[in-house]
Short mmCIF file of C-alpha atoms and ligand atoms in Angstrom, two decimals:
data_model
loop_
_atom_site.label_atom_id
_atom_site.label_comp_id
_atom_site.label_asym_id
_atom_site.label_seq_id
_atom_site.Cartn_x
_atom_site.Cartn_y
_atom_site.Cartn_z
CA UNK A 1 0.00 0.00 0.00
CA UNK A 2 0.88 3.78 -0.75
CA UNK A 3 1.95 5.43 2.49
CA UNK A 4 -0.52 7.92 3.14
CA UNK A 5 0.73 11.20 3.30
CA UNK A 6 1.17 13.05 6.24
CA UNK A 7 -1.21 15.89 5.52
CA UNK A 8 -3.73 13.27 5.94
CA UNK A 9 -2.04 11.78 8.92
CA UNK A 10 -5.22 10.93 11.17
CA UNK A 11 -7.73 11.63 8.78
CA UNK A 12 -8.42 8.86 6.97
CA UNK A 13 -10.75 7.00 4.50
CA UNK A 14 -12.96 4.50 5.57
CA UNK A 15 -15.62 3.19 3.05
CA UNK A 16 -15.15 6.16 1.33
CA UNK A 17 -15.70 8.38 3.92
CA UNK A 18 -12.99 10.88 5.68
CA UNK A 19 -12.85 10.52 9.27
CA UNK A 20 -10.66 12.62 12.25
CA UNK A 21 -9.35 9.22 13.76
CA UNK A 22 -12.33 7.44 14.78
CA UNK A 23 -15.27 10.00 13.88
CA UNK A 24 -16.41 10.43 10.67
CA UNK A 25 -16.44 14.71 9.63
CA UNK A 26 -19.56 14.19 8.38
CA UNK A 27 -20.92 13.67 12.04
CA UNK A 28 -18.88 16.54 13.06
CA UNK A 29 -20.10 19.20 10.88
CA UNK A 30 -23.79 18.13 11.59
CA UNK A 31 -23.09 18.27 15.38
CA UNK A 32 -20.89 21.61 14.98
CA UNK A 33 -21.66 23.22 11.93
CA UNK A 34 -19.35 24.79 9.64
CA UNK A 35 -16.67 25.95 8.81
CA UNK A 36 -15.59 24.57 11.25
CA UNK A 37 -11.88 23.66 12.11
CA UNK A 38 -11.55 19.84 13.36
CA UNK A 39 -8.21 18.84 14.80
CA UNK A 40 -6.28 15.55 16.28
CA UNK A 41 -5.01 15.42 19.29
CA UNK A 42 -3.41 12.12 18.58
CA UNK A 43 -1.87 13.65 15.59
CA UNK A 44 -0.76 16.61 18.19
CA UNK A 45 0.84 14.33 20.44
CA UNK A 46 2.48 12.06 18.02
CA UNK A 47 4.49 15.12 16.50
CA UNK A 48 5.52 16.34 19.52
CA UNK A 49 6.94 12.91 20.82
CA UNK A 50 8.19 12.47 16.98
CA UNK A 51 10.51 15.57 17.79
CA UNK A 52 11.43 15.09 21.36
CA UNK A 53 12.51 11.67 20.13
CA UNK A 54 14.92 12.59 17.55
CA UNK A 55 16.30 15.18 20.56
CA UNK A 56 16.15 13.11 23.02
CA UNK A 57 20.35 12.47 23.36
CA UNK A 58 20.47 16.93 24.13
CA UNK A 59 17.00 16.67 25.69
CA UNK A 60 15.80 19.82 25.06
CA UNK A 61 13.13 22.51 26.24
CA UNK A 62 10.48 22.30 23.54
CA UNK A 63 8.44 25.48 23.62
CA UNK A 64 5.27 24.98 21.19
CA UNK A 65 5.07 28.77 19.50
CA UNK A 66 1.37 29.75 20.61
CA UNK A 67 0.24 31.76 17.47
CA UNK A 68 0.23 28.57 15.42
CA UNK A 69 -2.66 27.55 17.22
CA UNK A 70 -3.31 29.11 20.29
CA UNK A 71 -6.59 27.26 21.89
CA UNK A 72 -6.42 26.60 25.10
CA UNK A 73 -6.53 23.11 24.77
CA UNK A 74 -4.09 22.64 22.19
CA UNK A 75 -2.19 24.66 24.78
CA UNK A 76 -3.18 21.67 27.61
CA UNK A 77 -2.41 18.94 25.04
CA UNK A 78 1.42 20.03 24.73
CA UNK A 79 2.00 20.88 28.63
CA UNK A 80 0.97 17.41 29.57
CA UNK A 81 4.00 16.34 27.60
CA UNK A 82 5.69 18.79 29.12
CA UNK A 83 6.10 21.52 26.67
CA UNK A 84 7.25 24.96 27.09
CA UNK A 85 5.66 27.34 25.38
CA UNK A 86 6.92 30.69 22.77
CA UNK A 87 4.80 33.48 23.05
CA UNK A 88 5.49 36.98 21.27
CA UNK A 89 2.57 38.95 23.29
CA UNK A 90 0.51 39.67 26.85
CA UNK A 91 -1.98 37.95 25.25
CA UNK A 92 -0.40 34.91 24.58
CA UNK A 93 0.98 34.60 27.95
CA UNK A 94 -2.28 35.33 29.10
CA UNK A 95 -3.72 32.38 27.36
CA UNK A 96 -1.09 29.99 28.49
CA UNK A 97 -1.91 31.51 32.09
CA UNK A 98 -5.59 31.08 31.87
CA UNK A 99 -5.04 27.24 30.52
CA UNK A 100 -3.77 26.27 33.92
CA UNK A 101 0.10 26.34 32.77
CA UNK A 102 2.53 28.08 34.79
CA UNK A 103 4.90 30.52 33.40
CA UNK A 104 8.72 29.53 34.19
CA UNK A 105 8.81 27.19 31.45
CA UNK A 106 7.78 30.17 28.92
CA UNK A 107 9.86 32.67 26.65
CA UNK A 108 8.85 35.83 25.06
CA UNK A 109 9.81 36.74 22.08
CA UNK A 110 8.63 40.22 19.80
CA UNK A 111 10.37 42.86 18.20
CA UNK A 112 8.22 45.74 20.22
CA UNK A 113 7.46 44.49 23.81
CA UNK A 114 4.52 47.33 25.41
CA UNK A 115 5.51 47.87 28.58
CA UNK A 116 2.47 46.34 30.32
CA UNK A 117 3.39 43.33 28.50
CA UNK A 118 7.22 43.59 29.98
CA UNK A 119 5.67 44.27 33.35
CA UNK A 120 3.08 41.31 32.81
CA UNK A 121 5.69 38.72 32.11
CA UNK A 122 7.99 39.49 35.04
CA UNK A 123 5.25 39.53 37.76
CA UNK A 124 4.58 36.13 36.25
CA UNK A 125 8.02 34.58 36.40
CA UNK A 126 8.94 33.84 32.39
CA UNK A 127 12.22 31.68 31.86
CA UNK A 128 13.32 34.31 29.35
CA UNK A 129 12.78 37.27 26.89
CA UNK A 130 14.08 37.17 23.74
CA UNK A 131 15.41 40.80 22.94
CA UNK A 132 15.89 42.18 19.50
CA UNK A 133 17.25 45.82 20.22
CA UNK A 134 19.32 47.56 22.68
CA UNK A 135 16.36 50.04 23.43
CA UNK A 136 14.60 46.98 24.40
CA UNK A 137 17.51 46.15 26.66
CA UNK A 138 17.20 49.33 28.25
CA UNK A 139 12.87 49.47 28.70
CA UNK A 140 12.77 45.91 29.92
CA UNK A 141 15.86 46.73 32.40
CA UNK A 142 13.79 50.15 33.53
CA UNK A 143 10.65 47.99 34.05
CA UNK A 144 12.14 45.45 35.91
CA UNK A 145 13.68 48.00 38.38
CA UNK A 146 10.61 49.55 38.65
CA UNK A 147 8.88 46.93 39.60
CA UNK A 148 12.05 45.43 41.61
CA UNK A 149 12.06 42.06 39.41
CA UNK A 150 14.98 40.60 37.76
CA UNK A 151 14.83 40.18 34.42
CA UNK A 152 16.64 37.22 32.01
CA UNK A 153 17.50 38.08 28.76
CA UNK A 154 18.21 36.09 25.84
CA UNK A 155 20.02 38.05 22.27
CA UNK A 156 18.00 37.08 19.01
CA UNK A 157 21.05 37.29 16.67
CA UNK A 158 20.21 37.31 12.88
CA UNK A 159 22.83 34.97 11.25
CA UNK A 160 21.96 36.31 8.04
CA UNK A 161 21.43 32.94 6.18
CA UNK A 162 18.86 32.02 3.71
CA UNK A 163 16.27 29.62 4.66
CA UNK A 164 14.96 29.42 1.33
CA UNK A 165 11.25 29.65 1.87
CA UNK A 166 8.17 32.21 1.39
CA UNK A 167 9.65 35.82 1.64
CA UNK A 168 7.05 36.98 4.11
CA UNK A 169 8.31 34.32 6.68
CA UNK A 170 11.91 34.38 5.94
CA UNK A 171 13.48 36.04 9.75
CA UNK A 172 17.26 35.52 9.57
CA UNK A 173 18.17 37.64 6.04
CA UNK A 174 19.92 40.90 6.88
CA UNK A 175 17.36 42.67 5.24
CA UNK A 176 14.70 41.50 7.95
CA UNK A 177 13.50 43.59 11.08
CA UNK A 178 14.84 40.59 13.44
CA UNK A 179 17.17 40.11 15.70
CA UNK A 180 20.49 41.73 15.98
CA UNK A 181 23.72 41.51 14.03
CA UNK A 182 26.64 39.56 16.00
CA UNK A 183 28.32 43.06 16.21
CA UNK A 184 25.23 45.17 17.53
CA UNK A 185 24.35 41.79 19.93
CA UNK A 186 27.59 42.09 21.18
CA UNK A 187 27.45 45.70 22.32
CA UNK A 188 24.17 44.85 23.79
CA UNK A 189 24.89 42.17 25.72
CA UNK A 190 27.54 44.32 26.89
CA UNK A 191 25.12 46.77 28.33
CA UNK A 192 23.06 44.29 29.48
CA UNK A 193 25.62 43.11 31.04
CA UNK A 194 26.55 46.23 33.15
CA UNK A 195 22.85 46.86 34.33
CA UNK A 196 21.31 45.85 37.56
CA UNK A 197 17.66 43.96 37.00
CA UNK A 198 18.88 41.99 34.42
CA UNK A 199 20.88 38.93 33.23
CA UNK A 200 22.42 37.67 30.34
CA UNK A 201 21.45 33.89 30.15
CA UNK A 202 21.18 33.29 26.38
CA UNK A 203 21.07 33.72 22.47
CA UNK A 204 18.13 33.01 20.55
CA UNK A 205 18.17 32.69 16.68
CA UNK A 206 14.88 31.87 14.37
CA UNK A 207 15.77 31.95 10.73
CA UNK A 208 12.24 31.47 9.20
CA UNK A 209 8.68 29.05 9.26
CA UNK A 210 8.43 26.51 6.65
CA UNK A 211 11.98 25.32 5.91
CA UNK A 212 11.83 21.67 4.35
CA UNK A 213 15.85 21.63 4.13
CA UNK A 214 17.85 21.82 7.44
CA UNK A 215 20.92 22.87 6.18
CA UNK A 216 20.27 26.25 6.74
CA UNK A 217 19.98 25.86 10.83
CA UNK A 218 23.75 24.14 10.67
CA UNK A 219 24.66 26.93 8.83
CA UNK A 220 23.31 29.40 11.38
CA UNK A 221 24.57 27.20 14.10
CA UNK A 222 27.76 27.37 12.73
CA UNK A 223 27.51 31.37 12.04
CA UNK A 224 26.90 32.21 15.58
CA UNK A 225 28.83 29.32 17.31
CA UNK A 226 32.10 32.06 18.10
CA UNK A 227 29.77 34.50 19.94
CA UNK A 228 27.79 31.80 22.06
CA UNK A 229 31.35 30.40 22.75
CA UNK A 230 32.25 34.15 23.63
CA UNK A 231 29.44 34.57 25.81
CA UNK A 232 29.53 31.54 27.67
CA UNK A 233 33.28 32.47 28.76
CA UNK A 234 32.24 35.97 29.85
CA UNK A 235 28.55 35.50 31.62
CA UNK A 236 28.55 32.93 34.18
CA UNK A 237 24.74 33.01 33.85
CA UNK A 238 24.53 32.46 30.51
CA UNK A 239 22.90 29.04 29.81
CA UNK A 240 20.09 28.74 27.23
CA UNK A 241 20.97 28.32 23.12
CA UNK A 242 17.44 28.69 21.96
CA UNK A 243 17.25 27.91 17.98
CA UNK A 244 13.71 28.96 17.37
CA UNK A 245 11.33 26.94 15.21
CA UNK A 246 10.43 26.75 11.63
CA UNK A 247 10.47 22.93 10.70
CA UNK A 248 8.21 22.68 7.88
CA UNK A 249 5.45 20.77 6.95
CA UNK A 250 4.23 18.48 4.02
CA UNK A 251 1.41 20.80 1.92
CA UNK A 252 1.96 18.89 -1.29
CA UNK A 253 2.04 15.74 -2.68
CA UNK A 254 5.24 16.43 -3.91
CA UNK A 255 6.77 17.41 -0.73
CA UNK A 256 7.88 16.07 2.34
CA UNK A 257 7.71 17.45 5.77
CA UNK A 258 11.14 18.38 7.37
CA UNK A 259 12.82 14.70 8.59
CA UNK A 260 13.52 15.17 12.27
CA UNK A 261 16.12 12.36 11.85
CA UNK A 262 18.14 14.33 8.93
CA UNK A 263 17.20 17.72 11.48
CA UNK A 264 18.81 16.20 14.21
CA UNK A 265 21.89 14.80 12.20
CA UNK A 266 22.67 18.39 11.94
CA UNK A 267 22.12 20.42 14.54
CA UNK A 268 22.87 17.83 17.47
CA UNK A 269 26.69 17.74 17.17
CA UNK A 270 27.00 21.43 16.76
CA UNK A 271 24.61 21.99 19.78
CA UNK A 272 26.20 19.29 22.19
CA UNK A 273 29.43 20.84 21.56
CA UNK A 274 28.13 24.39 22.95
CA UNK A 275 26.91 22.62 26.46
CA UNK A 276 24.29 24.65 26.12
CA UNK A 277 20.75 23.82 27.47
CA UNK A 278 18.59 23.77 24.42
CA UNK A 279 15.18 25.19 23.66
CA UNK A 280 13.61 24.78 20.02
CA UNK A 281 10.10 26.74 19.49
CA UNK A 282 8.35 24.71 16.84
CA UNK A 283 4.91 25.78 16.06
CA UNK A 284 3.78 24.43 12.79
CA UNK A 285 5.17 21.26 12.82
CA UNK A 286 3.32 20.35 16.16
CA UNK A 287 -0.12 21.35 14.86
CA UNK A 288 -0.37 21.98 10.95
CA UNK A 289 -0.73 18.66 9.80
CA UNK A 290 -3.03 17.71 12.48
CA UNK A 291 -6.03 20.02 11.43
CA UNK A 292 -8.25 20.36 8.56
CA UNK A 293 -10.87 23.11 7.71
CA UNK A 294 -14.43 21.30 7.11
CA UNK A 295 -16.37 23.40 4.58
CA UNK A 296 -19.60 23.23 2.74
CA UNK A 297 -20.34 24.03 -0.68
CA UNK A 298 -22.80 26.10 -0.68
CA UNK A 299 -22.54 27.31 -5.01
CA UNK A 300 -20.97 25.72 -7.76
CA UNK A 301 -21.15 28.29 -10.44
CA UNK A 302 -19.82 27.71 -13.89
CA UNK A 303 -17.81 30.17 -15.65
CA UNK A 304 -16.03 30.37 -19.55
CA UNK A 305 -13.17 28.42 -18.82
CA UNK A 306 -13.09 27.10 -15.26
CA UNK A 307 -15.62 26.09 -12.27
CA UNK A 308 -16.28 27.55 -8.96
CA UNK A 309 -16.64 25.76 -6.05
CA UNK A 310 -18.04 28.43 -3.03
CA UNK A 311 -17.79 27.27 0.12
CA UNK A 312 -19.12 28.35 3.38
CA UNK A 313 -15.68 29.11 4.21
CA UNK A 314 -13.56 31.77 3.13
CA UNK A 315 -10.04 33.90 3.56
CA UNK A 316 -11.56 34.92 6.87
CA UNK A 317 -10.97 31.34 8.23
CA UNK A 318 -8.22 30.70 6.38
CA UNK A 319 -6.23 33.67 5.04
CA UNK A 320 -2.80 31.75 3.98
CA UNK A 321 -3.61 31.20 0.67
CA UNK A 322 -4.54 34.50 -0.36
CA UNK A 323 -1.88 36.38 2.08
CA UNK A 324 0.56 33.99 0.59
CA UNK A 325 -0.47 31.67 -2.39
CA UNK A 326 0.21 28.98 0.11
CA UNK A 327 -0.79 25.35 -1.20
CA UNK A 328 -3.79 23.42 1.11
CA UNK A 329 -4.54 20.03 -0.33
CA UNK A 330 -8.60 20.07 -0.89
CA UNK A 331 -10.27 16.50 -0.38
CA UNK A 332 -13.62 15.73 -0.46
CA UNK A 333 -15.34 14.30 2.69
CA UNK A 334 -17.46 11.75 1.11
CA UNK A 335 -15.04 10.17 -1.77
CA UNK A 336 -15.79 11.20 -5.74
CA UNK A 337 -13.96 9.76 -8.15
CA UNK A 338 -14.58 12.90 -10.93
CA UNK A 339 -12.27 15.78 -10.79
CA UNK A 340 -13.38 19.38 -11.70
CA UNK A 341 -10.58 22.37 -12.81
CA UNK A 342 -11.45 25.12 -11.28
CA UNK A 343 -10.73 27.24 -7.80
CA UNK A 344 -12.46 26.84 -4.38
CA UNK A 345 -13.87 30.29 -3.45
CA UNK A 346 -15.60 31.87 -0.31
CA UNK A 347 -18.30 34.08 -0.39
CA UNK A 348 -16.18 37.27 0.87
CA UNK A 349 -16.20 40.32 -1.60
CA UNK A 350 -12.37 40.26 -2.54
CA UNK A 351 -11.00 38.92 -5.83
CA UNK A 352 -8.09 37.17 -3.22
CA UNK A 353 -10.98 35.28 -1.69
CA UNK A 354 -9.44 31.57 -2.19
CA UNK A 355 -8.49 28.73 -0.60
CA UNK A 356 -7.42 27.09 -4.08
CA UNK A 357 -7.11 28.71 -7.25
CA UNK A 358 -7.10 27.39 -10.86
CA UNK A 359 -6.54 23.26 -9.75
CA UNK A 360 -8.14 19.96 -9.87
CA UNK A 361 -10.40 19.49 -7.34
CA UNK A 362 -13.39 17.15 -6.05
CA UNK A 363 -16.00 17.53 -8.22
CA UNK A 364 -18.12 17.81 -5.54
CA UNK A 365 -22.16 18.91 -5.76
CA UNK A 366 -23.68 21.39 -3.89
CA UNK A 367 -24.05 20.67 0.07
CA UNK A 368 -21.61 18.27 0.20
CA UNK A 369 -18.79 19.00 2.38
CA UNK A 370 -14.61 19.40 1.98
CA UNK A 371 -11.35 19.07 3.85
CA UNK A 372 -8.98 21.82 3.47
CA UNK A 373 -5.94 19.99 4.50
CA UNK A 374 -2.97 20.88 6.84
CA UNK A 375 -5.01 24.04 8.13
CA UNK A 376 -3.80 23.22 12.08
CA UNK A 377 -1.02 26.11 12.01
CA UNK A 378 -1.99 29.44 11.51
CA UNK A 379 -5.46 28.53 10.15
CA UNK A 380 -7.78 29.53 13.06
CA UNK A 381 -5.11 31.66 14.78
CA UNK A 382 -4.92 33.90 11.86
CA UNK A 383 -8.28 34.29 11.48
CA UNK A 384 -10.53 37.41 11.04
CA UNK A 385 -14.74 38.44 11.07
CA UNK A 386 -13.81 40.18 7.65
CA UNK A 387 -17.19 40.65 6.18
CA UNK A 388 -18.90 40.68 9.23
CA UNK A 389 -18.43 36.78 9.50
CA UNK A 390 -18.03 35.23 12.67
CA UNK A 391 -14.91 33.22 13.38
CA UNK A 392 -15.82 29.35 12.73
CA UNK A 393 -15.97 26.50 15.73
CA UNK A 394 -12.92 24.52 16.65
CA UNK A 395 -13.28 20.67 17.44
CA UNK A 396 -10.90 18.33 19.08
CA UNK A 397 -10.81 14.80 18.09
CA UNK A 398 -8.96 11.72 19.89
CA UNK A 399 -10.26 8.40 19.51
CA UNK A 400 -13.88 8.67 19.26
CA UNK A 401 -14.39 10.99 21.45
CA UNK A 402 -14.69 14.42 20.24
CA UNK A 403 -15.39 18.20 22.32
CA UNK A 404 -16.01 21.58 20.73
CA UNK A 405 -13.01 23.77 22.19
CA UNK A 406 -14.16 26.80 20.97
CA UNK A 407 -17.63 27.88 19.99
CA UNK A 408 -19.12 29.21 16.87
CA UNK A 409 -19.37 33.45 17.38
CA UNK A 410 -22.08 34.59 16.80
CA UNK A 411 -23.47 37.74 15.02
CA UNK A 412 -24.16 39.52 18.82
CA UNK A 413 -20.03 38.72 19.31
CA UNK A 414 -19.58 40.80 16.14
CA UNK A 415 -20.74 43.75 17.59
CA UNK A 416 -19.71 43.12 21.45
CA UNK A 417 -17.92 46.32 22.50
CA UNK A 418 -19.10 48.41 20.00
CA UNK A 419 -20.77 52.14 21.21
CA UNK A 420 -23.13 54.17 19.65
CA UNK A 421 -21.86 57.72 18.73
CA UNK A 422 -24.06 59.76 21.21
N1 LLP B 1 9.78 31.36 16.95
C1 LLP B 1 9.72 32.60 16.42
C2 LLP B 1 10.56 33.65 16.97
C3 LLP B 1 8.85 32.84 15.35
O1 LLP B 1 8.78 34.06 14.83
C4 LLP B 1 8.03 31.80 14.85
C5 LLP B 1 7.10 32.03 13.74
C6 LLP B 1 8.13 30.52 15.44
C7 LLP B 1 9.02 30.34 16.48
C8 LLP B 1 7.32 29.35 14.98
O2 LLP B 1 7.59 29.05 13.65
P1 LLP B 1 7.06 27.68 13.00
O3 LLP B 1 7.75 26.56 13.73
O4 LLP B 1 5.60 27.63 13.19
O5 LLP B 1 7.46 27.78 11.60
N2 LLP B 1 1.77 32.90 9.30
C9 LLP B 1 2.83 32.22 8.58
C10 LLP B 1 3.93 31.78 9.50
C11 LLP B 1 4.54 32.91 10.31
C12 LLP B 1 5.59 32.44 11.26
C13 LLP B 1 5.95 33.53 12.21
N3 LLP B 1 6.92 33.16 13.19
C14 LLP B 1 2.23 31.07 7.79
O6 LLP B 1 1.01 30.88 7.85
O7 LLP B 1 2.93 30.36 7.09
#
């Protein structure tokens, strides 16, 4: 048998049918409605122990980056396996917070930290902040005094490598608003170094999402090995080497996700020769593969050359294919054999309203229902009421047992807040 790919992982056919592990979507969307966004918690947990695995001779700190999926109980699935968590806002840490999970296994990361954030995190007790300027150095050291807190501090340091992926998530080019150069780190650290509230205990890189290729983390490894070498001579309290996320995910057919086993080969000897305590913040390859957005057609309209499939979903739910052409494998729920060319539309009033464009798909009636694949990372998270739509329902699956995890809004949520002019 063909191995199934992984952006079908636990959803699977059974006489013809797609099912989240052991419940068929068909059941979900009449119990939930849609769109609605189903994920596995099996799938979940499998990647994260898939990772840890290949790790497990440095054993490091894995911190699941929040804004791929940030529901709470994504949040809970990861911190039973004893997860750490990336967060780049209040609001994040807030979420991790009000899941039960306690800070000092968190870092921050964020190129413009409010203050009330700063102040936020500290009361809390964060491992770490990630700092990207030296003004940043100086605000977090002036909040920390205020609020007579100590404050650790790890340096983002751009390595300037290529990661070879999407331009709009590439972080560790020169040209990019991250991090700092090794020269400007250096001088940094150096005042960090000489204030009071604040330590020195690391260097953080993250050179992009999506890489499929993990030569460029040795190269960036091997870029910024001298300065962590540097560092660790000169701070005594300088412990953490924290190399971000980015492992990529399989989309296509034609591609395969990043091998944690080829990963690993890599990075491990250059990071067990730092004696460094490691933390990686992997976001997407936790959670993408392990959700799908369940739509309905509600239209199929005919046009001159091509079909159009409109769906009950739209760029609202899922906004990665129009913010960045990104690929999402479309299967049908109940199996046809007939293929269609055309593009799957929602009903929002933008031209850029697709989740695919001008590609086979399922040639699927009206009412019948889809499975935007691989839409567990920065599907829901990145979601908007654009059009006056409320966000969609979230669904976790494991086994057979399934729980909504976030409801439907509703149209009163749309305008919750909202004053008149009086
Ligand atoms: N750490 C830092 C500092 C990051 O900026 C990010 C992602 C991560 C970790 C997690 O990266 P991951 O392992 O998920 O690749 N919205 C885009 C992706 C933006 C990624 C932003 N930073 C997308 O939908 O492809």
């Amino acid at each position: 048998m063909d191995r199934q790919p992984d952006y079908m992982g636990h959803f699977t056919y059974r006489n013809g049918e797609m099912y989240a592990e052991e419940v068929p979507l068909s059941a979900l969307a009449a119990q939930y409605g849609t769109p609605l966004y189903v994920y596995s918690r099996t799938a979940m947990r499998r990647q994260f122990e898939r990772l840890k695995q290949s790790l497990d001779t440095i054993r490091p700190l894995l911190c699941y980056s929040v804004k791929a999926n940030s529901n709470g109980a994504v949040l809970r699935t990861f911190a039973e396996l004893g997860a750490g968590f990336d967060v780049v806002s209040g609001g994040e840490l807030y979420r991790v917070r009000a899941a039960g999970i306690p800070a000092d296994k968190v870092v921050f990361a964020g190129v413009g930290k409010r203050e009330e954030e700063i102040e936020y995190a500290l009361k809390e007790g964060i491992l770490f902040f990630t700092v990207e300027s030296e003004s940043e150095v100086r605000q977090i050291a002036r909040t920390a005094q205020r609020i007579g807190a100590c404050a650790r501090l790890a340096f983002r340091v751009n390595p300037g490598v290529d990661p070879k992926t999407h331009t709009y998530i590439t972080t560790g080019k020169k040209e990019n608003k991250f991090g700092l150069d090794a020269e400007r780190a250096r001088r940094a650290c150096a005042e960090a170094a000489s204030l009071s509230n604040v330590e020195v205990v690391g260097l953080h890189l993250h050179i992009g999402s999506q890489i499929l290729d993990p030569a460029p983390y040795g190269e960036a490894l091997c870029q910024i090995l001298p300065l962590v070498e540097e560092w660790r001579n000169r701070h005594s309290t300088f412990r953490w080497l924290d190399i971000g996320g980015g492992l990529g995910i399989q989309y296509r057919l034609t591609e395969g996700s990043m091998n944690t086993a080829c990963y690993a080969e890599t990075v491990v000897p250059l990071l067990r020769q730092t004696g460094m305590s490691i933390v990686l913040e992997p976001g997407r390859y936790l959670v993408g593969n392990a959700g799908v957005l369940l739509c309905r057609v509600a239209v199929v309209k005919q046009s001159h050359h091509k079909t159009f499939l409109i769906a009950d979903a739209g760029m609202n739910d899922l906004i990665r294919p129009a913010l960045y052409g990104a690929h999402h494998e479309v299967c049908p729920v109940r199996q046809v054999a007939e293929r269609l060319f055309g593009d799957l539309v929602g009903p929002i009033c933008e031209s850029g309203d697709f989740l695919a464009k001008e590609r086979e798909l399922p040639a699927v009636g009206e009412g019948e229902l889809l499975a935007v694949m691989s839409a567990g990372a920065y599907g829901f998270s990145m979601s908007s009421t654009y059009n006056s739509r409320p966000r969609a329902a979230e669904v976790m699956v494991e086994g057979n047992r399934h729980q909504g995890i976030r409801e439907r809004e509703t149209w009163a949520d749309l305008v919750r807040g909202e004053r008149a002019w009086a």
